[in-house]
Structure formats: structure tokens, C-alpha cells
Short mmCIF file of C-alpha atoms in Angstrom, two decimals:
data_model
loop_
_atom_site.label_atom_id
_atom_site.label_comp_id
_atom_site.label_asym_id
_atom_site.label_seq_id
_atom_site.Cartn_x
_atom_site.Cartn_y
_atom_site.Cartn_z
CA UNK A 16 118.39 75.60 131.94
CA UNK A 17 120.57 78.47 132.97
CA UNK A 18 122.33 76.19 135.75
CA UNK A 19 123.30 74.05 132.97
CA UNK A 20 124.08 76.35 130.65
CA UNK A 21 126.44 77.82 133.33
CA UNK A 22 128.18 74.20 133.96
CA UNK A 23 128.25 73.82 130.37
CA UNK A 24 130.25 76.83 129.67
CA UNK A 25 132.77 76.44 132.70
CA UNK A 26 133.53 72.75 131.50
CA UNK A 27 134.49 74.60 128.06
CA UNK A 28 136.64 77.06 129.43
CA UNK A 29 138.50 74.33 131.57
CA UNK A 30 140.01 72.55 128.31
CA UNK A 31 141.23 75.46 126.56
CA UNK A 32 143.03 76.66 130.28
CA UNK A 33 146.85 75.56 130.45
CA UNK A 34 149.42 76.43 132.75
CA UNK A 35 152.28 75.12 130.80
CA UNK A 36 155.77 75.55 130.95
CA UNK A 37 159.09 74.75 129.61
CA UNK A 38 162.88 74.95 128.64
CA UNK A 39 162.86 75.95 124.95
CA UNK A 40 161.88 79.35 122.89
CA UNK A 41 159.04 79.63 120.25
CA UNK A 42 160.38 81.04 116.90
CA UNK A 43 157.42 83.21 115.40
CA UNK A 44 157.62 86.07 112.70
CA UNK A 45 155.37 89.74 112.50
CA UNK A 46 152.91 89.02 109.89
CA UNK A 47 152.55 85.37 111.05
CA UNK A 48 148.62 84.46 110.88
CA UNK A 49 147.39 81.38 112.43
CA UNK A 50 143.36 79.79 112.30
CA UNK A 51 143.62 77.82 115.42
CA UNK A 52 139.92 75.64 115.66
CA UNK A 53 138.77 74.13 119.15
CA UNK A 54 136.15 71.01 118.84
CA UNK A 55 134.44 69.66 122.28
CA UNK A 56 132.08 67.26 123.15
CA UNK A 57 131.34 66.48 126.32
CA UNK A 58 129.37 64.26 128.65
CA UNK A 59 128.49 65.24 131.97
CA UNK A 60 126.31 64.01 135.42
CA UNK A 61 124.80 65.66 138.31
CA UNK A 62 123.10 64.71 141.33
CA UNK A 63 120.32 67.33 142.48
CA UNK A 64 117.49 66.50 144.91
CA UNK A 65 117.90 62.92 143.79
CA UNK A 66 117.58 63.05 140.53
CA UNK A 67 120.25 62.70 137.72
CA UNK A 68 120.68 64.93 135.25
CA UNK A 69 122.74 64.10 132.41
CA UNK A 70 123.88 66.35 129.57
CA UNK A 71 125.80 66.22 126.63
CA UNK A 72 127.09 69.07 124.18
CA UNK A 73 129.03 69.44 120.92
CA UNK A 74 130.85 73.26 121.15
CA UNK A 75 133.07 74.46 118.47
CA UNK A 76 135.20 77.77 118.09
CA UNK A 77 137.40 79.48 116.23
CA UNK A 78 140.23 81.70 116.81
CA UNK A 79 142.79 84.09 114.61
CA UNK A 80 146.09 84.82 115.99
CA UNK A 81 148.52 87.20 114.47
CA UNK A 82 151.46 88.02 115.19
CA UNK A 83 152.14 91.75 114.99
CA UNK A 84 155.37 92.44 116.12
CA UNK A 85 158.85 91.05 118.37
CA UNK A 86 159.93 93.28 121.07
CA UNK A 87 163.00 92.01 123.24
CA UNK A 88 162.18 88.76 124.89
CA UNK A 89 157.95 89.03 123.97
CA UNK A 90 155.74 88.51 121.16
CA UNK A 91 152.73 90.72 120.63
CA UNK A 92 149.81 88.98 119.31
CA UNK A 93 146.33 90.21 118.65
CA UNK A 94 144.08 87.42 119.16
CA UNK A 95 140.07 87.46 117.92
CA UNK A 96 137.67 84.50 119.30
CA UNK A 97 136.06 84.69 115.95
CA UNK A 98 132.87 82.20 116.19
CA UNK A 99 131.70 79.74 118.53
CA UNK A 100 128.45 77.21 117.91
CA UNK A 101 127.35 75.11 121.12
CA UNK A 102 124.60 72.28 120.62
CA UNK A 103 123.15 70.97 124.59
CA UNK A 104 120.80 68.47 125.54
CA UNK A 105 120.20 68.56 129.08
CA UNK A 106 117.29 66.59 131.11
CA UNK A 107 115.31 66.06 127.52
CA UNK A 108 115.69 69.59 126.02
CA UNK A 109 118.15 71.18 123.34
CA UNK A 110 119.57 74.25 123.28
CA UNK A 111 121.22 75.89 120.50
CA UNK A 112 123.98 78.95 120.03
CA UNK A 113 125.61 80.32 117.31
CA UNK A 114 127.63 83.01 117.94
CA UNK A 115 126.77 83.77 113.19
CA UNK A 116 123.37 84.63 114.35
CA UNK A 117 122.46 87.51 115.38
CA UNK A 118 119.25 86.89 117.89
CA UNK A 119 121.83 84.16 119.14
CA UNK A 120 123.84 86.55 120.46
CA UNK A 121 121.17 88.84 121.56
CA UNK A 122 119.87 86.15 123.90
CA UNK A 123 120.70 84.84 127.09
CA UNK A 124 124.20 83.36 126.21
CA UNK A 125 125.38 85.66 123.29
CA UNK A 126 125.16 88.29 126.43
CA UNK A 127 127.81 87.21 127.88
CA UNK A 128 129.88 86.57 124.96
CA UNK A 129 129.91 89.77 123.65
CA UNK A 130 132.90 91.38 125.62
CA UNK A 131 134.72 88.12 124.08
CA UNK A 132 133.95 87.25 120.19
CA UNK A 133 134.81 89.21 117.29
CA UNK A 134 136.85 91.46 120.34
CA UNK A 135 140.43 91.46 119.20
CA UNK A 136 142.69 91.32 122.64
CA UNK A 137 146.17 92.27 122.85
CA UNK A 138 148.15 89.55 124.04
CA UNK A 139 151.75 89.16 124.95
CA UNK A 140 154.12 86.06 125.57
CA UNK A 141 157.70 86.25 126.16
CA UNK A 142 159.26 82.91 124.10
CA UNK A 143 158.80 80.58 126.69
CA UNK A 144 154.78 80.70 126.05
CA UNK A 145 154.53 82.60 128.94
CA UNK A 146 151.48 85.43 128.67
CA UNK A 147 152.80 88.31 130.18
CA UNK A 148 149.91 90.28 131.77
CA UNK A 149 150.44 94.20 132.23
CA UNK A 150 150.25 95.72 136.28
CA UNK A 151 146.70 96.92 137.10
CA UNK A 152 145.62 99.17 140.18
CA UNK A 153 143.31 97.54 142.58
CA UNK A 154 140.32 99.26 141.35
CA UNK A 155 140.91 98.17 137.75
CA UNK A 156 141.72 94.90 138.92
CA UNK A 157 138.20 94.89 141.01
CA UNK A 158 136.08 96.19 138.01
CA UNK A 159 137.74 93.67 135.88
CA UNK A 160 136.63 90.63 137.89
CA UNK A 161 133.28 91.39 138.00
CA UNK A 162 132.89 92.38 134.23
CA UNK A 163 130.71 89.93 133.12
CA UNK A 164 129.11 86.56 134.52
CA UNK A 165 131.30 84.53 131.67
CA UNK A 166 134.84 86.00 132.92
CA UNK A 167 133.84 84.72 136.42
CA UNK A 168 133.45 81.32 135.60
CA UNK A 169 136.73 81.38 133.42
CA UNK A 170 138.18 82.74 136.97
CA UNK A 171 136.13 80.24 138.72
CA UNK A 172 136.88 76.86 136.85
CA UNK A 173 139.33 77.80 134.16
CA UNK A 174 141.65 80.34 135.49
CA UNK A 175 141.66 84.13 134.36
CA UNK A 176 141.21 84.34 130.42
CA UNK A 177 143.42 87.23 130.07
CA UNK A 178 146.37 85.12 131.73
CA UNK A 179 145.38 81.91 128.83
CA UNK A 180 145.68 85.06 125.79
CA UNK A 181 142.04 84.33 125.27
CA UNK A 182 142.74 81.16 123.99
CA UNK A 183 145.85 81.48 122.14
CA UNK A 184 148.68 79.51 124.47
CA UNK A 185 146.19 76.62 122.82
CA UNK A 186 148.76 77.11 119.62
CA UNK A 187 151.92 77.02 120.89
CA UNK A 188 153.87 74.22 122.76
CA UNK A 189 157.50 73.88 123.72
CA UNK A 190 159.45 71.18 123.18
CA UNK A 191 163.14 71.49 125.46
CA UNK A 192 166.14 71.65 122.88
CA UNK A 193 167.97 68.44 121.81
CA UNK A 194 164.55 66.65 122.53
CA UNK A 195 164.67 62.92 121.04
CA UNK A 196 162.15 60.18 121.49
CA UNK A 197 161.72 58.86 124.84
CA UNK A 198 162.72 62.40 125.91
CA UNK A 199 159.96 63.06 129.04
CA UNK A 200 159.55 66.02 131.40
CA UNK A 201 156.69 67.66 133.51
CA UNK A 202 155.39 70.39 133.81
CA UNK A 203 152.82 71.70 137.36
CA UNK A 204 151.63 74.99 138.26
CA UNK A 205 149.14 76.30 140.76
CA UNK A 206 147.31 79.33 140.55
CA UNK A 207 144.11 80.83 141.90
CA UNK A 208 142.93 77.32 143.63
CA UNK A 209 143.67 75.05 140.91
CA UNK A 210 146.80 72.73 140.39
CA UNK A 211 147.62 70.91 137.15
CA UNK A 212 150.46 68.34 136.66
CA UNK A 213 150.98 67.58 132.90
CA UNK A 214 154.14 64.78 131.53
CA UNK A 215 155.21 64.75 128.43
CA UNK A 216 156.91 62.28 126.32
CA UNK A 217 158.69 62.12 122.92
CA UNK A 218 156.67 59.95 121.08
CA UNK A 219 157.53 60.13 117.41
CA UNK A 220 159.92 62.77 115.37
CA UNK A 221 159.33 63.38 111.68
CA UNK A 222 161.02 65.87 110.16
CA UNK A 223 160.42 68.62 112.15
CA UNK A 224 157.34 66.93 113.39
CA UNK A 225 157.40 65.81 116.94
CA UNK A 226 154.45 63.80 118.22
CA UNK A 227 153.88 64.23 122.22
CA UNK A 228 152.13 62.08 124.24
CA UNK A 229 150.54 63.74 127.75
CA UNK A 230 149.15 62.60 130.73
CA UNK A 231 148.00 64.81 133.87
CA UNK A 232 146.10 65.54 136.57
CA UNK A 233 143.97 68.81 137.16
CA UNK A 234 142.65 69.57 140.61
CA UNK A 235 140.58 73.07 142.01
CA UNK A 236 139.39 74.40 145.00
CA UNK A 237 137.64 77.76 144.50
CA UNK A 238 135.40 79.84 146.39
CA UNK A 239 133.84 82.79 144.00
CA UNK A 240 130.50 84.57 143.94
CA UNK A 241 127.96 85.09 140.58
CA UNK A 242 124.86 87.26 141.17
CA UNK A 243 124.83 87.06 144.36
CA UNK A 244 125.42 83.67 145.35
CA UNK A 245 128.75 81.76 146.79
CA UNK A 246 129.45 79.44 144.67
CA UNK A 247 132.17 76.37 145.74
CA UNK A 248 133.60 74.24 143.64
CA UNK A 249 136.03 70.64 144.26
CA UNK A 250 136.72 69.00 141.82
CA UNK A 251 139.71 66.38 140.52
CA UNK A 252 140.31 65.22 137.11
CA UNK A 253 142.70 62.78 134.51
CA UNK A 254 143.57 63.52 131.48
CA UNK A 255 145.42 61.60 128.67
CA UNK A 256 146.22 63.08 124.61
CA UNK A 257 148.67 63.44 122.00
CA UNK A 258 149.91 66.71 120.33
CA UNK A 259 151.73 67.04 117.13
CA UNK A 260 154.11 70.27 117.19
CA UNK A 261 156.52 71.99 114.84
CA UNK A 262 159.62 72.23 117.05
CA UNK A 263 161.20 75.00 115.05
CA UNK A 264 158.45 77.42 115.86
CA UNK A 265 156.19 76.25 118.96
CA UNK A 266 153.06 75.81 116.54
CA UNK A 267 150.74 72.85 117.66
CA UNK A 268 149.64 71.42 114.61
CA UNK A 269 147.02 69.29 116.02
CA UNK A 270 146.48 68.52 119.98
CA UNK A 271 143.73 65.71 121.27
CA UNK A 272 142.93 65.52 124.49
CA UNK A 273 140.95 63.23 126.63
CA UNK A 274 139.60 63.99 130.29
CA UNK A 275 137.51 62.80 133.15
CA UNK A 276 136.79 64.62 136.23
CA UNK A 277 134.35 64.77 139.02
CA UNK A 278 133.51 66.98 142.29
CA UNK A 279 131.24 68.72 143.79
CA UNK A 280 129.29 72.25 143.28
CA UNK A 281 128.21 73.87 146.32
CA UNK A 282 125.51 76.53 145.91
CA UNK A 283 123.34 78.12 148.74
CA UNK A 284 124.33 74.96 151.22
CA UNK A 285 123.14 72.07 148.64
CA UNK A 286 125.96 69.82 147.33
CA UNK A 287 125.56 68.71 143.88
CA UNK A 288 127.45 65.90 142.96
CA UNK A 289 129.08 66.24 139.10
CA UNK A 290 131.43 64.05 136.97
CA UNK A 291 131.98 65.15 133.46
CA UNK A 292 134.03 63.16 130.57
CA UNK A 293 135.85 65.72 127.80
CA UNK A 294 136.92 65.13 124.69
CA UNK A 295 138.64 68.16 123.30
CA UNK A 296 140.40 68.17 119.62
CA UNK A 297 142.28 71.65 118.68
CA UNK A 298 144.18 72.00 115.12
CA UNK A 299 145.72 74.99 113.97
CA UNK A 300 146.38 76.57 110.35
CA UNK A 301 149.01 78.99 109.14
CA UNK A 302 146.86 81.66 107.00
#
């Protein structure tokens, strides 16, 4: 069950990760607050020792984001993950987690999230939507990189959580100025063993709301160490989706993504084939 938990958490983090960059700017004001709600449904399969392990999971998480200050070309936020609920069925066994319950937060899953859930994080973005990370000494970087199993999983399969604004990037998308229906653009990045390509097309315009069609690929090949074991992951995936964006501000109203991925996880010389289907729905509301 512990291995199943790690795999499910890794899938969750993949969904919230983004390297999106495009021309245009965020237009936000100090004092603005947003509630971000993310719901994920997953179905995954792993082949271990000639047996197939099927796993299904439903996960919901809430974030509160507040714009604190505009400084030069940057926007200072405070982002807080306020809650997470998870229901998992693996190999006929059910596992549930609710961060609002003290007994769950004190359990095996909850202890990995205590440094993230209900812990306000300062996040700085430039007006192009890129997270600005303060420089750290080598000593600090090494300490932080192994601070918790959760953050190691995020770095392994979804990218550095700090670089994603602890989920804050889910709330914003930049639309190029002057975009009309049919306008397309692409976006790509390669960082820490993860290569992502996203294609955008303006599907519909209703006043300030732009509906954007999304397609893309994400490939990863990463080696890391967890609890003394070397873990190597190689995955390839495709995704399609649609999002509605308030073009004047860059705030996402709703984003829906469907993705398929397959690959292998190599642990202690054992190669484990895996595949997954994931649906993610994110909504952002002004508070």
C-alpha cells in the first residue's frame, strides 16, 4: 500500500505542474483573493511480478491565493493549500485521506503534507506568469531538496513545487495580446528531466472570456533517491483540454485536462511498466 500511495501522489503532482510561458501580462491588483479548486480522477495500471495492479483515485484540493504587492515587474502572492481529500482503491483495498481530520494528518500520508497544507507560502511571479525563485546557497539547496518525501516526489515526477508556486500557477494563463479566434501558439520547456510541449488555439471569444483548446506532450526521464533507494522513471504522455481565461487579467475561470501516460519505474533493478489516465478540472473563483 505504501508503494501505491507514492505512485498516486506522484500522478497528482504531475497534473498541477506547468511550465507555460507566452507573451502577454498578468493584470492584478493588491488585495485580490482567489479560491482555486482542483479535482482529479485517475485510473492507473502497473505490472509487478506477472501481476497487474489496478488503482483508481479521486483527489480534490483547495488553494487560497492573495495578491500582496506589485513591485517593479513582479507580483507578490501568498498561496496556501487549505485542504486535500483523497479516495483510493488499489488491489481491492480502499484508502481515504481528509486533511481536515486530525487523525488523518497524523497518519502515514498526512505527515508528508504537514509542511505544505495550511502553511502559507510566499510566491513571486513576474507579469508573464513565471515564478521567481530566490537564490539559495548550495547548503540550503541540499537541505531543502531532501526535506520531505512529498517534495522529493514532486521534484522526481512533476518538478520543484517551489518553481510551480506551490500550485499557484494553476490559476493563471497569459493570452497573447490581439489574439483572435483561430490564433495558435506553442510553448515548450525542458527542465530537470521533464520536457513539456503545449499547443494553444483560441476556440471562442465571449467578451472578456477566451476559450482556449490545449494539446501537448510531456516526457520525463529522471533519477532520484528516496529512503536509500535509487528510483528511475521514464514516462511519455499526451494531453488534451480546454480552458476559459479572463483575457484582461490572465485569471483562469476553468481548466479541464485529459491525459494518458505510460512508461516504467525502475526500483532496485526491477522494472515496473505503468500506464495511467487522468482527468483534472480546475476552477478559480474571486473571493
